[in-house]
Coordinates of C-alpha atoms in Angstrom, one line a residue:
X1 CA -4.8 -1.4 -29.3
X2 CA -2.8 1.8 -29.5
X3 CA -3.6 5.7 -28.7
X4 CA -1.8 8.6 -29.6
X5 CA -1.3 11.8 -27.1
X6 CA -4.0 13.9 -29.5
X7 CA -6.5 11.3 -31.5
X8 CA -7.3 7.5 -31.4
X9 CA -5.5 5.3 -34.6
X10 CA -6.7 3.0 -36.7
X11 CA -5.9 0.1 -34.3
X12 CA -8.0 -0.3 -31.2
X13 CA -7.4 -2.9 -28.2
X14 CA -7.5 -6.1 -30.7
X15 CA -4.4 -4.3 -32.7
X16 CA -5.6 -5.9 -35.9
X17 CA -5.8 -2.6 -37.6
X18 CA -3.5 -2.4 -40.4
X19 CA -0.8 0.8 -40.2
X20 CA -0.2 2.4 -43.4
X21 CA 3.2 3.1 -44.3
X22 CA 3.0 7.1 -44.1
X23 CA 1.8 6.4 -40.2
X24 CA 4.5 4.3 -39.2
X25 CA 6.0 7.1 -37.3
X26 CA 2.8 8.2 -35.5
X27 CA 2.1 4.8 -34.8
X28 CA 5.6 3.9 -32.9
X29 CA 4.9 7.1 -30.9
X30 CA 1.2 6.1 -30.0
X31 CA 2.9 2.9 -28.4
X32 CA 4.9 5.1 -25.8
X33 CA 2.4 8.2 -25.7
X34 CA 0.4 8.0 -22.0
X35 CA -2.7 6.3 -21.9
X36 CA -5.5 7.6 -21.4
X37 CA -8.8 6.1 -19.7
X38 CA -10.3 5.4 -22.2
X39 CA -7.6 3.2 -23.7
X40 CA -7.6 1.5 -20.2
X41 CA -11.4 0.8 -20.7
X42 CA -10.5 -0.5 -24.0
X43 CA -8.1 -2.4 -23.4
X44 CA -9.5 -4.0 -20.0
X45 CA -12.8 -4.9 -21.9
X46 CA -10.9 -6.9 -24.2
X47 CA -8.7 -8.6 -22.2
X48 CA -11.5 -9.0 -19.3
X49 CA -14.4 -10.6 -22.4
X50 CA -11.8 -12.8 -23.4
X51 CA -11.1 -14.1 -20.5
X52 CA -14.2 -14.6 -19.0
X53 CA -14.9 -16.8 -22.1
X54 CA -11.5 -18.7 -21.5
X55 CA -12.3 -19.0 -18.0
X56 CA -16.2 -20.2 -18.7
X57 CA -14.2 -23.1 -21.0
X58 CA -12.4 -23.9 -18.3
X59 CA -15.6 -24.6 -16.3
X60 CA -16.8 -26.6 -19.3
X61 CA -13.3 -28.3 -19.3
X62 CA -13.8 -29.2 -15.6
X63 CA -17.1 -30.0 -15.8
X64 CA -16.9 -32.5 -18.7
X65 CA -13.7 -34.2 -16.5
X66 CA -16.0 -34.5 -13.7
X67 CA -18.6 -36.1 -15.9
X68 CA -16.5 -38.6 -18.1
X69 CA -13.9 -39.0 -15.0
X70 CA -15.6 -38.6 -11.8
X71 CA -13.8 -37.4 -8.8
X72 CA -11.8 -40.9 -8.2
X73 CA -8.3 -42.4 -8.9
X74 CA -7.9 -41.8 -12.4
X75 CA -8.9 -38.2 -12.1
X76 CA -6.1 -37.5 -9.2
X77 CA -3.6 -39.4 -11.4
X78 CA -4.3 -36.7 -14.2
X79 CA -4.2 -33.8 -11.4
X80 CA -1.0 -34.7 -10.1
X81 CA 0.2 -34.6 -14.1
X82 CA -1.5 -31.3 -14.3
X83 CA 0.8 -29.9 -12.0
X84 CA 3.2 -29.5 -15.0
X85 CA 0.9 -26.9 -17.1
X86 CA -0.1 -25.6 -13.8
X87 CA 3.5 -24.6 -13.1
X88 CA 4.4 -24.1 -16.4
X89 CA 1.8 -21.2 -17.0
X90 CA 2.6 -19.2 -13.8
X91 CA 6.2 -19.5 -14.8
X92 CA 5.9 -19.1 -18.6
X93 CA 3.0 -16.7 -19.1
X94 CA 0.7 -15.2 -15.9
X95 CA 4.0 -14.2 -13.6
X96 CA 8.0 -15.4 -13.8
X97 CA 8.6 -14.5 -17.1
X98 CA 6.1 -11.9 -17.5
X99 CA 7.9 -10.0 -15.0
X100 CA 11.3 -10.2 -17.0
X101 CA 10.1 -9.6 -20.5
X102 CA 7.4 -7.2 -20.2
X103 CA 10.2 -4.5 -19.0
X104 CA 12.8 -5.7 -21.2
X105 CA 10.7 -4.8 -24.4
X106 CA 9.1 -1.9 -22.8
X107 CA 13.0 -0.8 -22.8
X108 CA 13.7 -1.6 -25.9
X109 CA 10.3 0.1 -27.6
X110 CA 11.7 3.1 -25.6
X111 CA 15.3 3.1 -27.2
X112 CA 13.5 2.6 -30.2
X113 CA 11.3 5.8 -30.1
X114 CA 14.3 7.9 -28.9
X115 CA 15.8 6.8 -32.0
X116 CA 18.4 4.4 -31.3
X117 CA 20.3 3.1 -34.2
X118 CA 18.9 -0.2 -36.0
X119 CA 16.1 -2.0 -34.4
X120 CA 16.2 -2.0 -30.4
X121 CA 13.2 -4.8 -30.2
X122 CA 14.4 -6.8 -32.9
X123 CA 17.6 -7.0 -31.3
X124 CA 16.1 -8.3 -28.3
X125 CA 13.9 -10.9 -29.7
X126 CA 17.0 -12.1 -31.7
X127 CA 19.5 -12.4 -28.5
X128 CA 16.3 -14.2 -26.5
X129 CA 14.4 -16.3 -27.8
X130 CA 16.6 -18.6 -29.3
X131 CA 18.2 -19.5 -25.9
X132 CA 14.6 -19.5 -24.5
X133 CA 13.6 -22.1 -26.8
X134 CA 16.5 -24.5 -26.8
X135 CA 15.8 -24.1 -22.4
X136 CA 12.3 -25.1 -22.8
X137 CA 13.2 -27.8 -24.8
X138 CA 15.8 -29.3 -22.8
X139 CA 13.3 -28.7 -19.5
X140 CA 10.4 -30.1 -21.4
X141 CA 12.7 -33.4 -22.6
X142 CA 14.3 -33.7 -18.7
X143 CA 10.4 -34.0 -17.6
X144 CA 9.2 -36.6 -20.0
X145 CA 12.5 -38.9 -18.7
X146 CA 12.3 -38.3 -15.1
X147 CA 8.6 -38.6 -14.9
X148 CA 8.0 -41.5 -13.2
X149 CA 10.1 -40.3 -9.8
X150 CA 8.6 -36.8 -10.6
X151 CA 5.0 -38.6 -9.9
X152 CA 6.2 -40.5 -7.0
X153 CA 8.2 -36.9 -5.4
X154 CA 4.5 -35.1 -6.1
X155 CA 1.7 -38.1 -4.8
X156 CA 3.8 -41.0 -2.7
X157 CA 0.5 -42.1 -2.0
X158 CA -1.1 -42.1 -5.3
X159 CA -2.9 -45.7 -6.3
X160 CA -2.4 -46.2 -9.7
X161 CA 1.1 -44.0 -10.5
X162 CA 1.7 -45.7 -13.8
X163 CA -1.2 -44.0 -15.2
X164 CA -0.1 -40.8 -13.8
X165 CA 3.3 -41.2 -15.4
X166 CA 1.8 -41.6 -19.2
X167 CA -0.3 -38.2 -18.2
X168 CA 2.8 -36.3 -17.3
X169 CA 4.9 -37.3 -19.9
X170 CA 1.7 -36.1 -22.2
X171 CA 1.7 -32.6 -20.3
X172 CA 5.6 -31.7 -19.9
X173 CA 5.2 -30.6 -24.0
X174 CA 3.7 -27.9 -22.4
X175 CA 7.0 -26.8 -21.1
X176 CA 8.1 -25.4 -24.8
X177 CA 4.6 -24.7 -25.9
X178 CA 4.1 -22.2 -23.0
X179 CA 7.0 -21.1 -23.1
X180 CA 6.8 -19.2 -26.8
X181 CA 3.1 -18.4 -25.9
X182 CA 4.5 -16.3 -22.5
X183 CA 7.2 -14.8 -24.6
X184 CA 4.7 -13.9 -27.4
X185 CA 2.2 -12.6 -24.8
X186 CA 5.1 -10.2 -23.1
X187 CA 6.0 -8.7 -26.5
X188 CA 2.6 -8.1 -27.5
X189 CA 1.6 -6.4 -24.1
X190 CA 4.8 -4.4 -24.4
X191 CA 3.0 -3.1 -28.0
X192 CA -0.2 -2.3 -26.4
X193 CA -1.9 -5.3 -28.3
X194 CA -4.0 -7.3 -26.1
X195 CA -6.4 -9.5 -27.9
X196 CA -3.8 -12.1 -29.5
X197 CA -2.6 -12.9 -25.4
X198 CA -6.0 -12.8 -24.0
X199 CA -7.5 -15.7 -26.1
X200 CA -4.7 -17.9 -25.4
X201 CA -6.7 -19.7 -22.7
X202 CA -9.8 -19.7 -25.1
X203 CA -7.3 -21.8 -27.8
X204 CA -6.3 -23.9 -24.7
X205 CA -9.5 -25.2 -23.3
X206 CA -10.7 -26.0 -26.8
X207 CA -8.0 -27.9 -27.6
X208 CA -8.8 -29.9 -23.6
X209 CA -11.9 -30.3 -24.3
X210 CA -11.8 -31.3 -27.5
X211 CA -9.7 -34.5 -26.6
X212 CA -11.4 -35.5 -23.9
X213 CA -14.6 -36.0 -25.7
X214 CA -12.7 -37.1 -29.1
X215 CA -10.0 -39.8 -27.2
X216 CA -11.9 -40.1 -24.0
X217 CA -13.6 -43.5 -24.5
X218 CA -10.1 -44.8 -26.2
X219 CA -7.6 -43.6 -23.9
X220 CA -9.4 -42.7 -20.6
X221 CA -8.1 -39.9 -18.9
X222 CA -5.1 -39.7 -20.9
X223 CA -7.5 -37.8 -23.5
X224 CA -7.2 -34.9 -21.2
X225 CA -3.7 -35.0 -21.1
X226 CA -3.0 -35.4 -24.7
X227 CA -5.7 -32.4 -24.9
X228 CA -2.9 -30.2 -22.9
X229 CA -0.6 -30.9 -25.6
X230 CA -2.4 -29.9 -28.2
X231 CA -4.0 -26.9 -26.1
X232 CA -0.5 -25.8 -25.8
X233 CA 0.3 -25.6 -29.3
X234 CA -2.8 -23.4 -30.0
X235 CA -1.9 -21.2 -27.4
X236 CA 1.4 -20.1 -29.8
X237 CA -1.0 -20.1 -32.9
X238 CA -3.3 -17.7 -32.1
X239 CA -0.6 -15.2 -31.1
X240 CA 2.3 -15.1 -33.8
X241 CA 0.2 -13.7 -36.7
X242 CA -0.1 -10.8 -34.7
X243 CA 3.8 -10.5 -33.3
X244 CA 4.6 -11.1 -36.7
X245 CA 3.1 -8.0 -38.0
X246 CA 4.7 -5.5 -35.0
X247 CA 8.3 -7.3 -36.2
X248 CA 7.6 -7.0 -40.2
X249 CA 6.3 -4.1 -40.2
X250 CA 9.4 -2.2 -38.7
X251 CA 11.8 -4.4 -41.2
X252 CA 9.8 -3.1 -44.0
X253 CA 10.6 0.6 -42.6
X254 CA 13.9 0.2 -43.2
X255 CA 14.7 -0.2 -39.5
X256 CA 18.2 -2.1 -39.6
X257 CA 19.2 -5.3 -37.7
X258 CA 22.9 -4.6 -37.9
X259 CA 25.6 -4.6 -34.6
X260 CA 24.0 -1.2 -33.8
X261 CA 20.8 -3.3 -33.1
X262 CA 22.3 -5.6 -30.9
X263 CA 23.6 -2.2 -28.2
X264 CA 20.2 -2.9 -26.6
X265 CA 20.5 -3.9 -23.2
X266 CA 20.4 -8.0 -22.7
X267 CA 18.0 -9.2 -19.9
X268 CA 19.3 -9.2 -15.9
X269 CA 20.1 -13.2 -15.3
X270 CA 19.4 -11.8 -11.9
X271 CA 16.5 -10.2 -12.7
X272 CA 15.0 -13.6 -14.4
X273 CA 16.0 -15.7 -11.6
X274 CA 14.5 -13.9 -9.0
X275 CA 11.0 -13.5 -11.2
X276 CA 11.3 -17.3 -11.8
X277 CA 11.8 -18.5 -8.3
X278 CA 8.9 -16.1 -7.1
X279 CA 6.9 -17.9 -9.1
X280 CA 8.1 -21.1 -8.2
X281 CA 7.5 -20.4 -5.1
X282 CA 4.2 -19.4 -5.6
X283 CA 2.7 -22.1 -7.7
X284 CA 4.5 -24.6 -4.9
X285 CA 1.8 -24.1 -2.7
X286 CA 0.2 -27.0 -5.3
X287 CA 2.7 -29.2 -5.0
X288 CA 2.2 -28.9 -0.8
X289 CA -1.7 -29.4 -1.3
X290 CA -1.2 -32.7 -3.6
X291 CA 1.8 -33.9 -1.5
X292 CA -0.4 -33.6 1.4
X293 CA -4.0 -34.7 -0.3
X294 CA -2.6 -37.9 -1.6
X295 CA -2.4 -39.6 2.0
X296 CA -6.4 -38.5 2.1
X297 CA -9.3 -41.1 0.3
X298 CA -9.3 -41.2 -3.1
X299 CA -10.8 -38.3 -4.6
X300 CA -9.6 -35.7 -2.0
X301 CA -6.9 -34.0 -4.8
X302 CA -9.8 -33.9 -7.5
X303 CA -12.1 -32.1 -4.6
X304 CA -9.2 -29.3 -4.2
X305 CA -9.2 -29.1 -7.7
X306 CA -12.9 -28.2 -8.5
X307 CA -13.0 -26.0 -5.0
X308 CA -9.9 -23.9 -6.0
X309 CA -10.7 -23.5 -9.7
X310 CA -14.0 -21.9 -8.8
X311 CA -13.1 -20.2 -6.0
X312 CA -10.4 -18.2 -8.2
X313 CA -12.4 -17.1 -10.6
X314 CA -12.8 -13.6 -8.7
X315 CA -9.4 -13.4 -8.2
X316 CA -8.6 -13.8 -12.1
X317 CA -11.5 -11.5 -12.7
X318 CA -9.7 -9.1 -10.3
X319 CA -6.4 -9.2 -12.1
X320 CA -7.7 -8.7 -15.6
X321 CA -6.7 -4.5 -15.3
X322 CA -3.3 -5.5 -14.0
X323 CA -2.5 -7.2 -16.9
X324 CA -3.5 -4.2 -18.6
X325 CA -1.8 -1.6 -16.5
X326 CA 1.8 -3.5 -15.6
X327 CA 3.4 -1.9 -19.0
X328 CA 1.8 1.1 -17.9
X329 CA 3.9 0.8 -14.6
X330 CA 6.9 -0.4 -16.0
X331 CA 7.0 2.4 -18.5
X332 CA 6.7 5.2 -15.8
X333 CA 9.2 3.9 -13.7
X334 CA 11.4 3.7 -16.6
X335 CA 11.3 7.7 -17.2
X336 CA 11.3 8.3 -13.6
X337 CA 7.5 9.3 -13.0
X338 CA 7.1 7.5 -9.6
X339 CA 3.8 9.5 -9.1
X340 CA 2.5 8.4 -12.3
X341 CA 3.2 4.5 -11.1
X342 CA 2.0 5.2 -7.1
X343 CA -1.1 6.3 -8.5
X344 CA -2.0 3.5 -10.6
X345 CA -0.8 1.0 -8.1
X346 CA -3.0 1.9 -5.3
X347 CA -5.8 2.7 -8.1
X348 CA -5.3 -1.1 -9.2
X349 CA -5.4 -2.3 -5.6
X350 CA -8.6 -0.7 -4.6
X351 CA -10.8 -1.6 -7.4
X352 CA -9.0 -5.3 -7.6
X353 CA -9.8 -5.3 -3.8
X354 CA -13.7 -4.4 -4.6
X355 CA -13.5 -7.1 -7.5
X356 CA -12.1 -9.8 -5.7
X357 CA -14.2 -9.7 -2.5
X358 CA -17.3 -9.4 -4.1
X359 CA -16.4 -12.4 -5.7
X360 CA -15.2 -14.1 -2.5
X361 CA -18.5 -12.6 -0.7
X362 CA -20.6 -14.5 -3.2
X363 CA -18.4 -18.1 -3.4
X364 CA -18.8 -18.2 0.4
X365 CA -22.4 -17.6 0.4
X366 CA -23.6 -19.9 -2.2
X367 CA -20.8 -22.3 -2.7
X368 CA -23.2 -25.3 -2.9
X369 CA -25.5 -24.2 -5.0
X370 CA -22.8 -23.0 -7.3
X371 CA -21.0 -26.3 -6.9
X372 CA -24.4 -28.5 -7.5
X373 CA -25.0 -26.5 -10.6
X374 CA -21.5 -27.0 -12.5
X375 CA -20.6 -30.1 -11.4
X376 CA -23.3 -32.5 -9.9
X377 CA -24.0 -34.9 -12.7
X378 CA -22.4 -38.4 -14.6
X379 CA -20.1 -39.9 -11.6
X380 CA -19.8 -36.6 -9.6
X381 CA -22.0 -37.5 -6.9
X382 CA -23.9 -34.8 -4.0
X383 CA -21.1 -36.4 -1.6
X384 CA -18.7 -35.1 -3.9
X385 CA -20.7 -31.0 -4.4
X386 CA -20.7 -31.4 0.0
X387 CA -17.1 -31.9 0.2
X388 CA -16.0 -29.7 -2.9
X389 CA -18.5 -26.7 -1.7
X390 CA -17.0 -26.9 2.1
X391 CA -13.3 -26.7 0.7
X392 CA -13.9 -23.5 -1.9
X393 CA -15.4 -21.5 1.2
X394 CA -12.2 -21.8 3.0
X395 CA -10.0 -21.1 0.1
X396 CA -12.3 -17.9 -0.9
X397 CA -10.8 -16.4 2.8
X398 CA -7.9 -16.2 0.7
X399 CA -8.4 -14.7 -2.1
X400 CA -8.0 -10.9 -1.0
X401 CA -4.4 -12.1 0.0
X402 CA -4.1 -13.8 -4.0
X403 CA -5.1 -10.6 -5.3
X404 CA -2.9 -8.5 -3.1
X405 CA 0.1 -10.7 -4.3
X406 CA -0.9 -10.5 -8.1
X407 CA -1.1 -6.9 -7.5
X408 CA 1.9 -6.2 -5.7
X409 CA 4.7 -8.3 -6.9
X410 CA 3.7 -6.2 -10.3
X411 CA 5.3 -3.1 -8.6
X412 CA 8.6 -5.0 -7.4
X413 CA 9.5 -6.2 -10.9
X414 CA 7.5 -3.3 -13.0
X415 CA 11.6 -1.1 -12.9
X416 CA 13.0 -4.2 -15.0
X417 CA 15.8 -4.8 -11.7
X418 CA 16.0 -7.7 -9.2
X419 CA 15.1 -7.9 -6.0
X420 CA 14.8 -10.7 -3.7
X421 CA 12.4 -9.7 -0.9
X422 CA 9.3 -10.9 -3.0
X423 CA 11.1 -14.2 -3.0
X424 CA 11.9 -13.9 0.8
X425 CA 7.8 -13.0 1.3
X426 CA 6.7 -16.3 -0.7
X427 CA 8.9 -18.2 0.9
X428 CA 7.4 -17.1 4.0
X429 CA 3.8 -17.8 3.2
X430 CA 5.2 -21.6 2.0
X431 CA 6.5 -21.8 5.3
X432 CA 3.3 -21.1 7.0
X433 CA 1.5 -22.9 4.4
X434 CA 3.4 -26.1 4.8
X435 CA 3.1 -26.1 9.0
X436 CA -0.3 -25.4 9.1
X437 CA -1.1 -28.2 6.7
X438 CA 1.0 -30.9 8.0
X439 CA -0.8 -29.9 11.6
X440 CA -4.4 -29.8 10.6
X441 CA -4.6 -32.1 7.5
X442 CA -4.8 -35.2 9.9
X443 CA -7.8 -33.7 11.8
X444 CA -9.6 -31.8 9.4
X445 CA -9.0 -33.4 5.9
X446 CA -9.0 -31.3 3.0
X447 CA -10.5 -28.1 4.9
X448 CA -7.0 -28.0 6.7
X449 CA -5.3 -27.9 3.6
X450 CA -7.2 -24.6 2.6
X451 CA -6.9 -23.0 5.5
X452 CA -3.1 -23.8 5.4
X453 CA -3.7 -22.0 1.9
X454 CA -5.6 -19.0 2.8
X455 CA -3.4 -18.2 5.7
X456 CA 0.2 -18.7 3.7
X457 CA -0.7 -16.5 1.1
X458 CA -2.7 -14.0 3.4
X459 CA 1.1 -13.9 5.3
X460 CA 2.4 -13.1 1.9
X461 CA 0.5 -10.3 1.3
X462 CA 1.4 -8.1 4.3
X463 CA 4.7 -9.0 3.8
X464 CA 4.4 -7.5 0.3
X465 CA 2.7 -4.6 1.6
X466 CA 4.7 -3.9 4.2
X467 CA 7.7 -4.0 2.2
X468 CA 7.0 -1.4 -0.6
X469 CA 9.5 1.4 -0.6
X470 CA 12.5 2.2 -2.7
X471 CA 13.0 -0.8 -4.5
X472 CA 9.3 -0.9 -5.4
X473 CA 6.6 1.7 -6.1
X474 CA 6.7 4.0 -2.8
X475 CA 2.7 3.4 -2.4
X476 CA 1.3 5.2 0.8
X477 CA 0.4 2.3 2.7
X478 CA -1.3 3.3 5.5
X479 CA -4.0 5.2 3.0
X480 CA -3.8 1.5 1.0
X481 CA -4.6 -0.2 4.3
X482 CA -7.8 2.5 5.2
X483 CA -9.1 1.8 1.8
X484 CA -8.9 -1.9 1.9
X485 CA -10.9 -2.2 5.2
X486 CA -14.0 -0.3 3.8
X487 CA -14.9 -3.3 1.1
X488 CA -14.0 -5.7 3.8
X489 CA -16.5 -4.7 6.1
X490 CA -19.1 -4.2 3.1
X491 CA -17.9 -7.8 2.0
X492 CA -18.3 -9.5 5.3
X493 CA -22.1 -7.8 5.8
X494 CA -23.0 -8.5 2.1
X495 CA -21.9 -12.6 2.9
X496 CA -23.9 -12.8 5.8
X497 CA -27.2 -11.7 4.0
X498 CA -26.4 -13.8 0.9
X499 CA -26.0 -16.9 2.5
X500 CA -29.1 -16.6 4.5
X501 CA -31.1 -15.6 1.2
X502 CA -29.9 -18.5 -0.8
X503 CA -30.3 -21.1 2.4
X504 CA -33.8 -19.7 2.9
X505 CA -34.3 -19.9 -1.0
X506 CA -32.8 -23.6 -1.0
X507 CA -35.3 -24.8 1.5
X508 CA -37.9 -23.3 -0.6
X509 CA -37.2 -24.9 -3.6
X510 CA -35.6 -27.6 -5.1
X511 CA -33.2 -26.3 -7.9
X512 CA -29.7 -24.8 -6.9
X513 CA -30.5 -21.9 -9.1
X514 CA -33.6 -19.7 -7.7
X515 CA -31.2 -20.2 -4.8
X516 CA -27.9 -18.9 -6.7
X517 CA -29.9 -16.2 -8.1
X518 CA -31.3 -15.1 -4.3
X519 CA -28.0 -15.2 -2.9
X520 CA -26.0 -13.2 -5.6
X521 CA -28.3 -10.9 -6.0
X522 CA -28.3 -10.3 -2.2
X523 CA -24.7 -10.2 -2.3
X524 CA -24.2 -7.5 -4.8
X525 CA -27.1 -5.5 -3.4
X526 CA -25.5 -5.1 -0.1
X527 CA -21.7 -5.0 -1.2
X528 CA -22.7 -2.0 -3.8
X529 CA -24.9 0.0 -1.1
X530 CA -22.6 0.0 1.9
X531 CA -19.4 0.2 -0.6
X532 CA -20.6 3.8 -2.2
X533 CA -21.8 4.2 1.8
X534 CA -18.6 3.6 3.2
X535 CA -16.9 5.6 -0.1
X536 CA -14.2 3.3 -1.2
X537 CA -12.1 4.4 -3.7
X538 CA -12.7 0.9 -6.2
X539 CA -16.5 1.4 -6.4
X540 CA -16.5 4.4 -8.6
X541 CA -14.1 3.4 -11.2
X542 CA -15.8 -0.6 -11.5
X543 CA -18.8 1.8 -11.8
X544 CA -17.8 3.9 -14.7
X545 CA -16.7 0.8 -15.9
X546 CA -20.2 -1.0 -15.8
X547 CA -21.4 1.8 -17.4
X548 CA -19.0 1.8 -20.4
X549 CA -19.5 -1.7 -21.0
X550 CA -23.3 -1.1 -20.9
X551 CA -23.3 1.4 -23.7
X552 CA -21.2 -0.1 -25.9
X553 CA -23.0 -3.6 -25.6
X554 CA -26.7 -1.3 -26.2
X555 CA -25.0 0.8 -29.0
X556 CA -23.7 -2.8 -30.3
X557 CA -27.3 -4.5 -30.9

């Protein structure tokens, strides 16, 4: 998607338009022009549609896993191996590498627009991609070699470690594919191209689902691990054409790639280290959960996984706008425009909080109906539904903290400078998670693990919010807290009302669908009415976005 200061170019949020040579210079200027609300709305809409499609396919993937293999020891073995792609996605696609690469590409694009000799973007690619690729290959090979020791460390109480080892060796291939996919995503988003990066999880989940249904009869749960390997390759394949067009276009214009282009500032190793350590600390919550759950009866890891996947969907939706605005904040800080960056971050916090709290209220109010409707079939029993729904309700208590961490950490790293404060805040949250989990897992089982997760991430969010200042975007913390309290109050009332409506409807019907519909409608109505009455800041842009989407859908009929 490209927007010029004066008019909209032929390219849109898909980034698929062909740019005539005569307009190439204005196209470059458009990559750095101030973005409008229309740009952000269009880019967020493209990202939202494809992200929702990917999330829905993720649900289909989990449904297929539950239907084909249930919630027993085989599924537990695969989910231990699933730790590898979960870590790789966080480190290489969603958080870690993106926090380092997007500011680096933004700076290179700024230098290109200022007329720097050669092409700083191509120079950056030449200086970083080969080295990173070698690192990805080395780490993937290492994981294949130490798979038995890794499984023993992750889940020492697993009844069938050999199956988990086989699955881990298959999933280890995603280190290379996810690394390349994350690199492509960061480069394209810095260029304001959002279609291909948003489509990667559609491709990924398609590969896993296909693998399970094609190979499941012969390979069992190993088919899901093979699907991870195939899906990772598809994530790269859907982005390469778009990235190649961006790099090739500059070459066609005659931009040099000689020694002068190599003068682009290299990526700061300290920055890469801090962002990767932060992402590693954040994802280590999963390690703690699975380590503790491996000592519980068979199926505990599966219940945690299904509950977490569904509960996190509101968080994923709430962070879509931040995916689009992260390059905007990085660009503003690069130009020294802290006021624009502060306004953008405060708006993101308000809107993301409204979205995630609405989702959390729905999840808590309608948890049994959601799980029954999504998973209760085949090998997934009513007992599994009850256990998963209980865990999901506890997980949902930490969704606001998860979202605040996702928004705030982008602010710390958007300036492209190393900072260790987010790592320290995340480490403190991990310590809290570990201690509470160790104390509560014996008396409360998986619910105690979920309580530890929610508490730990909330502590991290509070520390990140308290530390916003000279080393980050200097937001007005008291004003932000006052605004956040409004949707929180609305969510509490909406949860109680929605749970009552869902329960009463469930007593009168035998199907979970009417109860889910009644609970969801009640939550939405109460939350919106209270949010508007309290004049919560995030409601206005959310309602504008809904109207924009509605108009676009009606015009597209």
